[in-house]
Amino acid sequence: MGSRVVVLTGGSSGIGRAAALAFAARGDKLVLAARGLADLEKVAADCGGDVVVVPADVSVRPQVDDLARTALDAFGRIDVWADTAAVMAYGRFENLPPHVFDQVIATDLLGPANVARAALRVFRAQGHGTLILCSSLVGHITVPFMSAYATAKWGLRALTRTLRQETRDAPDIHVCELVPGSVDTPIYASAANYAGFVGRPPPPVDSAERMGAAIVRLADRPRPELSVGPANRLVEFGFAGLPPVYDALIGPLMSRLALSRRPAPPQDGNVFASTRRVEGGPARYGRTAMGAAAAGALALSGAAALALRRGLRSR
Ligand SMILES: NC(=O)c1ccc[n+]([C@@H]2O[C@H](COP(=O)([O-])OP(=O)(O)OC[C@H]3O[C@@H](n4cnc5c(N)ncnc54)[C@H](OP(=O)(O)O)[C@@H]3O)[C@@H](O)[C@H]2O)c1
């Protein structure tokens, strides 16, 4: 396979950064975009090779259109566009300032829509291209205190499926959904926070490198959906199979596993502007949190088994 032209929105941190390094190692040409120029330049230097950096906000449509033009001017085509740009906000829905809720939707749902519009326009003209949209396990389940993020990710999943249906006439155009579980990246610490405590990835936690490799895998062999995370299927099954059990468990589990005990003053985090990345290292969990994770996994397995038995009996 010759070198590809890959655009990565959200390529300056976490999963996008890991994907950039993985594509660069394969000799692909990269166009990296995010809001903050300094982090983009750091990643470009780490990648080496043919890399163009473009400061752009995915929630601002003309900036995404300009980004596509810059990529075409630099390399003449776009073979792959992976969008991993996103922000998060913690807090009960009633406590979340409406402008924070709206901007999370603008970035995490309207952003991918802007990306898809620009990418598909190029792909249609070329006759080929792979669009990889980064969803989340939270696009397949809901959790309290993350209403804006969950709403955006559910919407993104609907958009991705619709785009797949609408591109069936173009066999060389692919639209893929990556579904990460819980990944150790700066997104948690830099999130807007109206929950009182600093957020963290709930266990079991994967590495950004594993997700970066999954994005490259999708670019190599596109498929509709790739779910990566040891607990993804179990949690999805518990969510869909026995909603009352799931809904009773998920609040306490979120408080114990997804929020640390470190107090966080009310803040907008990086929702409106790029902030300096917090490279935190792996999150630490106390014994209570690990006990809660084990109890939650057991209860969800039980609920899933029960739901499965009921399903089999009603056939
Ligand atoms: N980490 C997890 O556990 C996890 C789990 C499931 C799904 N995901 C998804 O994986 C993707 C990557 O997340 P991550 O954990 O790698 O997050 P991250 O480390 O915080 O990286 C997010 C990237 O998006 C950029 N970004 C944020 N807002 C933007 C905007 N408006 N326009 C352009 N770029 C923007 C950031 O740079 P600037 O701030 O400089 O713009 C950064 O490059 C996201 O879609 C996220 O929802 C993550």
Tab-separated table of C-alpha atoms and ligand atoms in Angstrom:
chain	number	residue	atom	x	y	z
A	1	MET	CA	0.000	0.000	0.000
A	2	GLY	CA	1.396	3.460	-0.933
A	3	SER	CA	1.370	6.330	1.520
A	4	ARG	CA	-2.058	7.797	2.249
A	5	VAL	CA	-3.157	11.351	2.942
A	6	VAL	CA	-4.761	11.373	6.382
A	7	VAL	CA	-6.563	14.290	8.049
A	8	LEU	CA	-6.877	14.028	11.835
A	9	THR	CA	-9.152	16.519	13.600
A	10	GLY	CA	-8.350	16.333	17.311
A	11	GLY	CA	-4.862	15.132	16.390
A	12	SER	CA	-2.995	17.030	19.116
A	13	SER	CA	-3.819	14.879	22.147
A	14	GLY	CA	-4.887	11.490	23.469
A	15	ILE	CA	-6.360	9.104	20.891
A	16	GLY	CA	-5.863	11.495	17.948
A	17	ARG	CA	-2.211	12.001	18.862
A	18	ALA	CA	-1.703	8.229	19.146
A	19	ALA	CA	-3.343	7.753	15.732
A	20	ALA	CA	-1.095	10.465	14.242
A	21	LEU	CA	2.028	8.693	15.499
A	22	ALA	CA	0.757	5.333	14.228
A	23	PHE	CA	-0.079	6.693	10.741
A	24	ALA	CA	3.280	8.528	10.625
A	25	ALA	CA	5.089	5.277	11.467
A	26	ARG	CA	3.434	3.791	8.375
A	27	GLY	CA	4.771	6.612	6.188
A	28	ASP	CA	1.391	8.312	5.653
A	29	LYS	CA	1.124	12.057	4.988
A	30	LEU	CA	-0.697	13.905	7.745
A	31	VAL	CA	-2.795	17.015	8.201
A	32	LEU	CA	-3.313	17.575	11.925
A	33	ALA	CA	-5.959	19.947	13.259
A	34	ALA	CA	-7.134	21.102	16.684
A	35	ARG	CA	-7.662	24.508	18.295
A	36	GLY	CA	-4.283	24.811	20.054
A	37	LEU	CA	-1.272	25.354	17.779
A	38	ALA	CA	1.458	24.570	20.349
A	39	ASP	CA	0.260	20.981	20.973
A	40	LEU	CA	-0.209	20.405	17.227
A	41	GLU	CA	3.379	21.479	16.581
A	42	LYS	CA	4.646	19.149	19.336
A	43	VAL	CA	2.825	16.171	17.799
A	44	ALA	CA	4.017	17.108	14.294
A	45	ALA	CA	7.607	17.167	15.545
A	46	ASP	CA	7.117	13.743	17.176
A	47	CYS	CA	5.656	12.361	13.927
A	48	GLY	CA	8.390	13.700	11.619
A	49	GLY	CA	7.853	13.287	7.863
A	50	ASP	CA	5.131	15.021	5.839
A	51	VAL	CA	2.934	16.775	8.391
A	52	VAL	CA	0.881	19.956	7.975
A	53	VAL	CA	-0.697	21.516	11.066
A	54	VAL	CA	-3.841	23.649	10.902
A	55	PRO	CA	-5.385	25.347	13.928
A	56	ALA	CA	-9.135	24.828	13.442
A	57	ASP	CA	-12.261	24.525	15.561
A	58	VAL	CA	-14.543	21.718	14.333
A	59	SER	CA	-17.608	23.517	15.687
A	60	VAL	CA	-16.976	26.399	13.241
A	61	ARG	CA	-18.017	25.179	9.778
A	62	PRO	CA	-15.930	27.589	7.629
A	63	GLN	CA	-12.805	26.537	9.544
A	64	VAL	CA	-13.475	22.875	8.706
A	65	ASP	CA	-14.064	23.750	5.033
A	66	ASP	CA	-10.778	25.726	5.015
A	67	LEU	CA	-9.037	22.734	6.583
A	68	ALA	CA	-10.205	20.469	3.735
A	69	ARG	CA	-8.945	23.023	1.189
A	70	THR	CA	-5.570	23.255	2.963
A	71	ALA	CA	-5.220	19.452	2.885
A	72	LEU	CA	-6.063	19.352	-0.837
A	73	ASP	CA	-3.659	22.226	-1.584
A	74	ALA	CA	-0.876	20.430	0.324
A	75	PHE	CA	-1.343	16.865	-0.914
A	76	GLY	CA	-3.923	16.862	-3.750
A	77	ARG	CA	-6.346	14.389	-2.132
A	78	ILE	CA	-7.668	13.079	1.200
A	79	ASP	CA	-7.745	9.292	1.599
A	80	VAL	CA	-8.716	9.101	5.272
A	81	TRP	CA	-10.300	11.633	7.638
A	82	ALA	CA	-10.509	10.586	11.294
A	83	ASP	CA	-12.273	12.925	13.703
A	84	THR	CA	-11.376	12.546	17.375
A	85	ALA	CA	-12.061	16.150	18.424
A	86	ALA	CA	-14.266	16.280	21.515
A	87	VAL	CA	-14.764	17.892	24.896
A	88	MET	CA	-16.619	16.718	27.999
A	89	ALA	CA	-18.638	18.328	30.800
A	90	TYR	CA	-19.400	16.772	34.188
A	91	GLY	CA	-22.383	17.726	36.311
A	92	ARG	CA	-26.040	17.075	36.906
A	93	PHE	CA	-27.995	18.415	33.893
A	94	GLU	CA	-29.729	21.067	36.066
A	95	ASN	CA	-26.358	22.373	37.299
A	96	LEU	CA	-24.684	22.528	33.899
A	97	PRO	CA	-24.712	26.100	32.511
A	98	PRO	CA	-26.760	26.005	29.282
A	99	HIS	CA	-23.928	27.559	27.251
A	100	VAL	CA	-21.604	24.710	28.361
A	101	PHE	CA	-24.179	22.076	27.380
A	102	ASP	CA	-24.658	23.774	24.001
A	103	GLN	CA	-20.919	23.997	23.249
A	104	VAL	CA	-20.353	20.304	24.051
A	105	ILE	CA	-23.096	19.506	21.517
A	106	ALA	CA	-21.542	21.969	19.040
A	107	THR	CA	-18.128	20.301	19.331
A	108	ASP	CA	-19.065	16.630	19.752
A	109	LEU	CA	-22.068	16.419	17.393
A	110	LEU	CA	-22.140	19.427	15.057
A	111	GLY	CA	-18.321	19.190	14.787
A	112	PRO	CA	-18.381	15.668	13.306
A	113	ALA	CA	-21.276	16.798	11.057
A	114	ASN	CA	-19.072	19.644	9.753
A	115	VAL	CA	-16.221	17.177	9.265
A	116	ALA	CA	-18.464	14.640	7.492
A	117	ARG	CA	-19.847	17.308	5.141
A	118	ALA	CA	-16.350	18.491	4.162
A	119	ALA	CA	-14.911	14.967	3.908
A	120	LEU	CA	-17.762	13.494	1.853
A	121	ARG	CA	-17.626	16.418	-0.585
A	122	VAL	CA	-13.961	15.547	-1.261
A	123	PHE	CA	-14.566	11.765	-1.269
A	124	ARG	CA	-17.441	12.084	-3.789
A	125	ALA	CA	-15.232	14.147	-6.119
A	126	GLN	CA	-12.349	11.635	-5.812
A	127	GLY	CA	-14.558	8.539	-5.835
A	128	HIS	CA	-12.968	7.156	-2.675
A	129	GLY	CA	-12.204	7.900	0.974
A	130	THR	CA	-12.647	6.625	4.523
A	131	LEU	CA	-14.310	8.704	7.218
A	132	ILE	CA	-13.701	7.513	10.777
A	133	LEU	CA	-15.867	9.125	13.445
A	134	CYS	CA	-14.945	8.570	17.064
A	135	SER	CA	-18.000	7.738	19.090
A	136	SER	CA	-17.873	6.253	22.594
A	137	LEU	CA	-19.317	3.519	24.757
A	138	VAL	CA	-21.345	6.468	26.104
A	139	GLY	CA	-22.947	6.670	22.638
A	140	HIS	CA	-24.414	3.221	23.310
A	141	ILE	CA	-25.386	3.638	26.970
A	142	THR	CA	-26.228	6.585	29.224
A	143	VAL	CA	-24.585	7.610	32.476
A	144	PRO	CA	-25.585	10.343	34.915
A	145	PHE	CA	-23.583	13.610	35.151
A	146	MET	CA	-22.544	13.487	31.455
A	147	SER	CA	-25.795	14.507	29.750
A	148	ALA	CA	-24.288	16.752	27.045
A	149	TYR	CA	-21.577	14.258	26.078
A	150	ALA	CA	-24.002	11.302	25.987
A	151	THR	CA	-26.571	13.265	23.976
A	152	ALA	CA	-23.900	14.273	21.446
A	153	LYS	CA	-22.479	10.748	21.141
A	154	TRP	CA	-25.935	9.186	20.622
A	155	GLY	CA	-26.575	11.769	17.922
A	156	LEU	CA	-23.198	11.040	16.357
A	157	ARG	CA	-24.049	7.360	16.205
A	158	ALA	CA	-27.301	8.165	14.379
A	159	LEU	CA	-25.415	10.407	11.963
A	160	THR	CA	-22.774	7.744	11.282
A	161	ARG	CA	-25.365	5.065	10.506
A	162	THR	CA	-27.331	7.441	8.288
A	163	LEU	CA	-24.188	8.406	6.367
A	164	ARG	CA	-23.447	4.719	5.795
A	165	GLN	CA	-26.937	4.236	4.375
A	166	GLU	CA	-26.531	7.281	2.143
A	167	THR	CA	-23.153	6.241	0.725
A	168	ARG	CA	-24.183	2.717	-0.296
A	169	ASP	CA	-24.058	3.894	-3.908
A	170	ALA	CA	-20.301	4.586	-3.552
A	171	PRO	CA	-18.514	1.302	-2.757
A	172	ASP	CA	-15.129	2.994	-2.255
A	173	ILE	CA	-16.435	5.497	0.281
A	174	HIS	CA	-16.533	4.171	3.838
A	175	VAL	CA	-17.990	5.607	7.036
A	176	CYS	CA	-16.733	3.921	10.214
A	177	GLU	CA	-17.536	4.317	13.896
A	178	LEU	CA	-14.843	3.711	16.510
A	179	VAL	CA	-16.340	2.943	19.924
A	180	PRO	CA	-13.709	3.310	22.668
A	181	GLY	CA	-14.527	2.231	26.206
A	182	SER	CA	-12.489	3.988	28.868
A	183	VAL	CA	-9.136	5.412	27.785
A	184	ASP	CA	-6.388	7.149	29.732
A	185	THR	CA	-6.220	10.599	28.069
A	186	PRO	CA	-6.313	14.241	29.198
A	187	ILE	CA	-10.023	14.594	28.267
A	188	TYR	CA	-11.183	13.851	31.820
A	189	ALA	CA	-8.996	16.324	33.699
A	190	SER	CA	-9.575	19.099	31.153
A	191	ALA	CA	-13.381	18.665	31.082
A	192	ALA	CA	-15.821	21.325	32.235
A	193	ASN	CA	-16.784	20.424	35.764
A	194	TYR	CA	-19.954	21.179	37.694
A	195	ALA	CA	-19.929	17.879	39.618
A	196	GLY	CA	-17.644	18.990	42.464
A	197	PHE	CA	-14.949	16.352	41.861
A	198	VAL	CA	-12.272	15.853	39.208
A	199	GLY	CA	-13.237	13.222	36.642
A	200	ARG	CA	-11.198	10.183	35.635
A	201	PRO	CA	-11.571	7.221	33.278
A	202	PRO	CA	-13.560	4.454	34.988
A	203	PRO	CA	-11.831	1.023	35.049
A	204	PRO	CA	-11.057	-1.058	33.040
A	205	VAL	CA	-8.896	1.545	31.273
A	206	ASP	CA	-7.292	1.147	27.832
A	207	SER	CA	-4.334	3.049	26.389
A	208	ALA	CA	-4.582	5.792	23.774
A	209	GLU	CA	-2.083	3.770	21.705
A	210	ARG	CA	-4.533	0.858	21.475
A	211	MET	CA	-7.212	3.239	20.124
A	212	GLY	CA	-4.734	4.861	17.729
A	213	ALA	CA	-3.909	1.416	16.355
A	214	ALA	CA	-7.655	0.699	16.010
A	215	ILE	CA	-8.070	3.861	13.895
A	216	VAL	CA	-5.248	2.726	11.612
A	217	ARG	CA	-6.911	-0.703	11.408
A	218	LEU	CA	-10.163	0.929	10.293
A	219	ALA	CA	-8.276	2.940	7.676
A	220	ASP	CA	-6.610	-0.276	6.412
A	221	ARG	CA	-9.765	-2.386	6.422
A	222	PRO	CA	-12.854	-0.214	6.844
A	223	ARG	CA	-15.820	-1.720	8.673
A	224	PRO	CA	-18.990	-0.126	10.007
A	225	GLU	CA	-18.150	-0.320	13.708
A	226	LEU	CA	-15.162	-1.223	15.844
A	227	SER	CA	-15.778	-1.452	19.581
A	228	VAL	CA	-12.566	-1.476	21.654
A	229	GLY	CA	-12.753	-1.970	25.410
A	230	PRO	CA	-12.845	-5.083	27.580
A	231	ALA	CA	-16.126	-4.154	29.293
A	232	ASN	CA	-17.965	-2.572	26.323
A	233	ARG	CA	-20.199	-5.491	25.382
A	234	LEU	CA	-21.032	-6.388	28.991
A	235	VAL	CA	-22.007	-2.817	29.887
A	236	GLU	CA	-24.062	-2.422	26.683
A	237	PHE	CA	-25.817	-5.686	27.392
A	238	GLY	CA	-26.620	-4.652	30.979
A	239	PHE	CA	-27.891	-1.259	29.750
A	240	ALA	CA	-30.205	-2.718	27.112
A	241	GLY	CA	-31.083	-6.046	28.772
A	242	LEU	CA	-32.234	-5.025	32.220
A	243	PRO	CA	-32.697	-1.246	32.421
A	244	PRO	CA	-34.024	-1.100	36.026
A	245	VAL	CA	-30.909	-2.880	37.404
A	246	TYR	CA	-28.565	-0.821	35.236
A	247	ASP	CA	-30.243	2.476	36.207
A	248	ALA	CA	-30.095	1.617	39.911
A	249	LEU	CA	-26.384	0.746	39.731
A	250	ILE	CA	-24.976	3.341	37.383
A	251	GLY	CA	-25.356	6.425	39.644
A	252	PRO	CA	-23.338	5.003	42.573
A	253	LEU	CA	-20.844	3.426	40.149
A	254	MET	CA	-20.282	6.752	38.368
A	255	SER	CA	-19.710	8.550	41.694
A	256	ARG	CA	-17.183	5.935	42.856
A	257	LEU	CA	-15.400	5.098	39.602
A	258	ALA	CA	-15.677	8.036	37.227
A	259	LEU	CA	-15.160	10.818	39.767
A	260	SER	CA	-12.105	11.029	41.998
A	261	ARG	CA	-12.189	12.374	45.565
A	262	ARG	CA	-10.222	15.453	44.442
A	263	PRO	CA	-12.459	18.542	44.699
A	264	ALA	CA	-13.034	20.560	41.513
A	265	PRO	CA	-14.359	24.130	41.600
A	266	PRO	CA	-17.049	24.924	39.011
A	267	GLN	CA	-15.228	25.554	35.712
A	268	ASP	CA	-15.628	25.424	31.936
A	269	GLY	CA	-12.374	23.499	31.414
A	270	ASN	CA	-11.391	23.299	27.742
A	271	VAL	CA	-14.940	23.460	26.397
A	272	PHE	CA	-14.568	26.947	24.888
A	273	ALA	CA	-10.817	27.105	24.281
A	274	SER	CA	-7.812	24.838	24.154
A	275	THR	CA	-6.038	24.528	27.503
A	276	ARG	CA	-2.604	23.240	28.393
A	277	ARG	CA	-2.736	19.427	28.409
A	278	VAL	CA	-2.620	17.678	31.749
A	279	GLU	CA	-0.480	14.593	31.164
A	280	GLY	CA	-1.632	12.847	34.317
A	281	GLY	CA	-0.343	9.287	34.048
A	282	PRO	CA	-2.634	6.416	34.922
A	283	ALA	CA	-5.544	7.254	37.236
A	284	ARG	CA	-5.396	5.679	40.715
A	285	TYR	CA	-8.337	3.885	42.248
A	286	GLY	CA	-8.781	3.101	45.947
A	287	ARG	CA	-9.928	-0.261	47.255
A	288	THR	CA	-13.543	0.967	47.539
A	289	ALA	CA	-13.527	1.985	43.878
A	290	MET	CA	-12.094	-1.352	42.743
A	291	GLY	CA	-14.613	-3.180	44.956
A	292	ALA	CA	-17.394	-1.117	43.380
A	293	ALA	CA	-16.073	-1.973	39.892
A	294	ALA	CA	-16.040	-5.683	40.700
A	295	ALA	CA	-19.515	-5.554	42.282
A	296	GLY	CA	-20.823	-3.582	39.299
A	297	ALA	CA	-19.345	-6.070	36.825
A	298	LEU	CA	-20.878	-8.957	38.757
A	299	ALA	CA	-24.293	-7.311	38.970
A	300	LEU	CA	-24.230	-6.432	35.260
A	301	SER	CA	-23.188	-9.980	34.346
A	302	GLY	CA	-26.070	-11.294	36.460
A	303	ALA	CA	-28.488	-8.842	34.836
A	304	ALA	CA	-27.175	-9.762	31.394
A	305	ALA	CA	-27.511	-13.508	32.089
A	306	LEU	CA	-31.044	-12.974	33.381
A	307	ALA	CA	-31.988	-10.890	30.338
A	308	LEU	CA	-30.510	-13.552	28.053
A	309	ARG	CA	-32.478	-16.334	29.783
A	310	ARG	CA	-35.702	-14.320	29.550
A	311	GLY	CA	-35.018	-13.661	25.869
A	312	LEU	CA	-34.389	-17.349	25.180
A	313	ARG	CA	-37.529	-18.391	27.066
A	314	SER	CA	-39.755	-15.962	25.159
A	315	ARG	CA	-38.628	-17.365	21.775
B	1	LIG	N1	-10.675	9.085	26.668
B	1	LIG	C1	-11.702	8.245	26.729
B	1	LIG	O1	-11.885	7.492	27.705
B	1	LIG	C2	-12.670	8.157	25.579
B	1	LIG	C3	-13.643	7.154	25.640
B	1	LIG	C4	-14.560	7.047	24.613
B	1	LIG	C5	-14.499	7.925	23.553
B	1	LIG	N2	-13.545	8.885	23.512
B	1	LIG	C6	-13.532	9.762	22.359
B	1	LIG	O2	-12.250	9.710	21.760
B	1	LIG	C7	-12.005	10.947	21.080
B	1	LIG	C8	-10.658	11.492	21.514
B	1	LIG	O3	-10.714	11.795	22.910
B	1	LIG	P1	-9.419	11.864	23.822
B	1	LIG	O4	-9.748	11.126	25.046
B	1	LIG	O5	-8.235	11.517	23.033
B	1	LIG	O6	-9.437	13.432	24.194
B	1	LIG	P2	-8.267	14.526	24.340
B	1	LIG	O7	-6.998	13.890	24.744
B	1	LIG	O8	-8.825	15.613	25.206
B	1	LIG	O9	-8.122	15.065	22.841
B	1	LIG	C9	-9.161	15.800	22.246
B	1	LIG	C10	-8.619	16.472	21.007
B	1	LIG	O10	-9.663	17.230	20.414
B	1	LIG	C11	-9.234	18.588	20.220
B	1	LIG	N3	-10.410	19.438	20.289
B	1	LIG	C12	-11.232	19.671	21.333
B	1	LIG	N4	-12.200	20.526	20.973
B	1	LIG	C13	-11.979	20.844	19.673
B	1	LIG	C14	-12.621	21.680	18.738
B	1	LIG	N5	-13.710	22.391	19.057
B	1	LIG	N6	-12.120	21.755	17.482
B	1	LIG	C15	-11.013	21.053	17.136
B	1	LIG	N7	-10.357	20.250	17.977
B	1	LIG	C16	-10.839	20.154	19.234
B	1	LIG	C17	-8.207	18.815	21.317
B	1	LIG	O11	-7.296	19.873	21.046
B	1	LIG	P3	-7.634	21.421	21.408
B	1	LIG	O12	-8.192	21.439	22.780
B	1	LIG	O13	-6.317	22.119	21.272
B	1	LIG	O14	-8.620	21.862	20.391
B	1	LIG	C18	-7.491	17.470	21.283
B	1	LIG	O15	-6.595	17.436	20.202
B	1	LIG	C19	-13.189	11.840	21.412
B	1	LIG	O16	-14.156	11.739	20.398
B	1	LIG	C20	-13.746	11.227	22.684
B	1	LIG	O17	-15.113	11.519	22.864
B	1	LIG	C21	-12.620	9.026	24.505
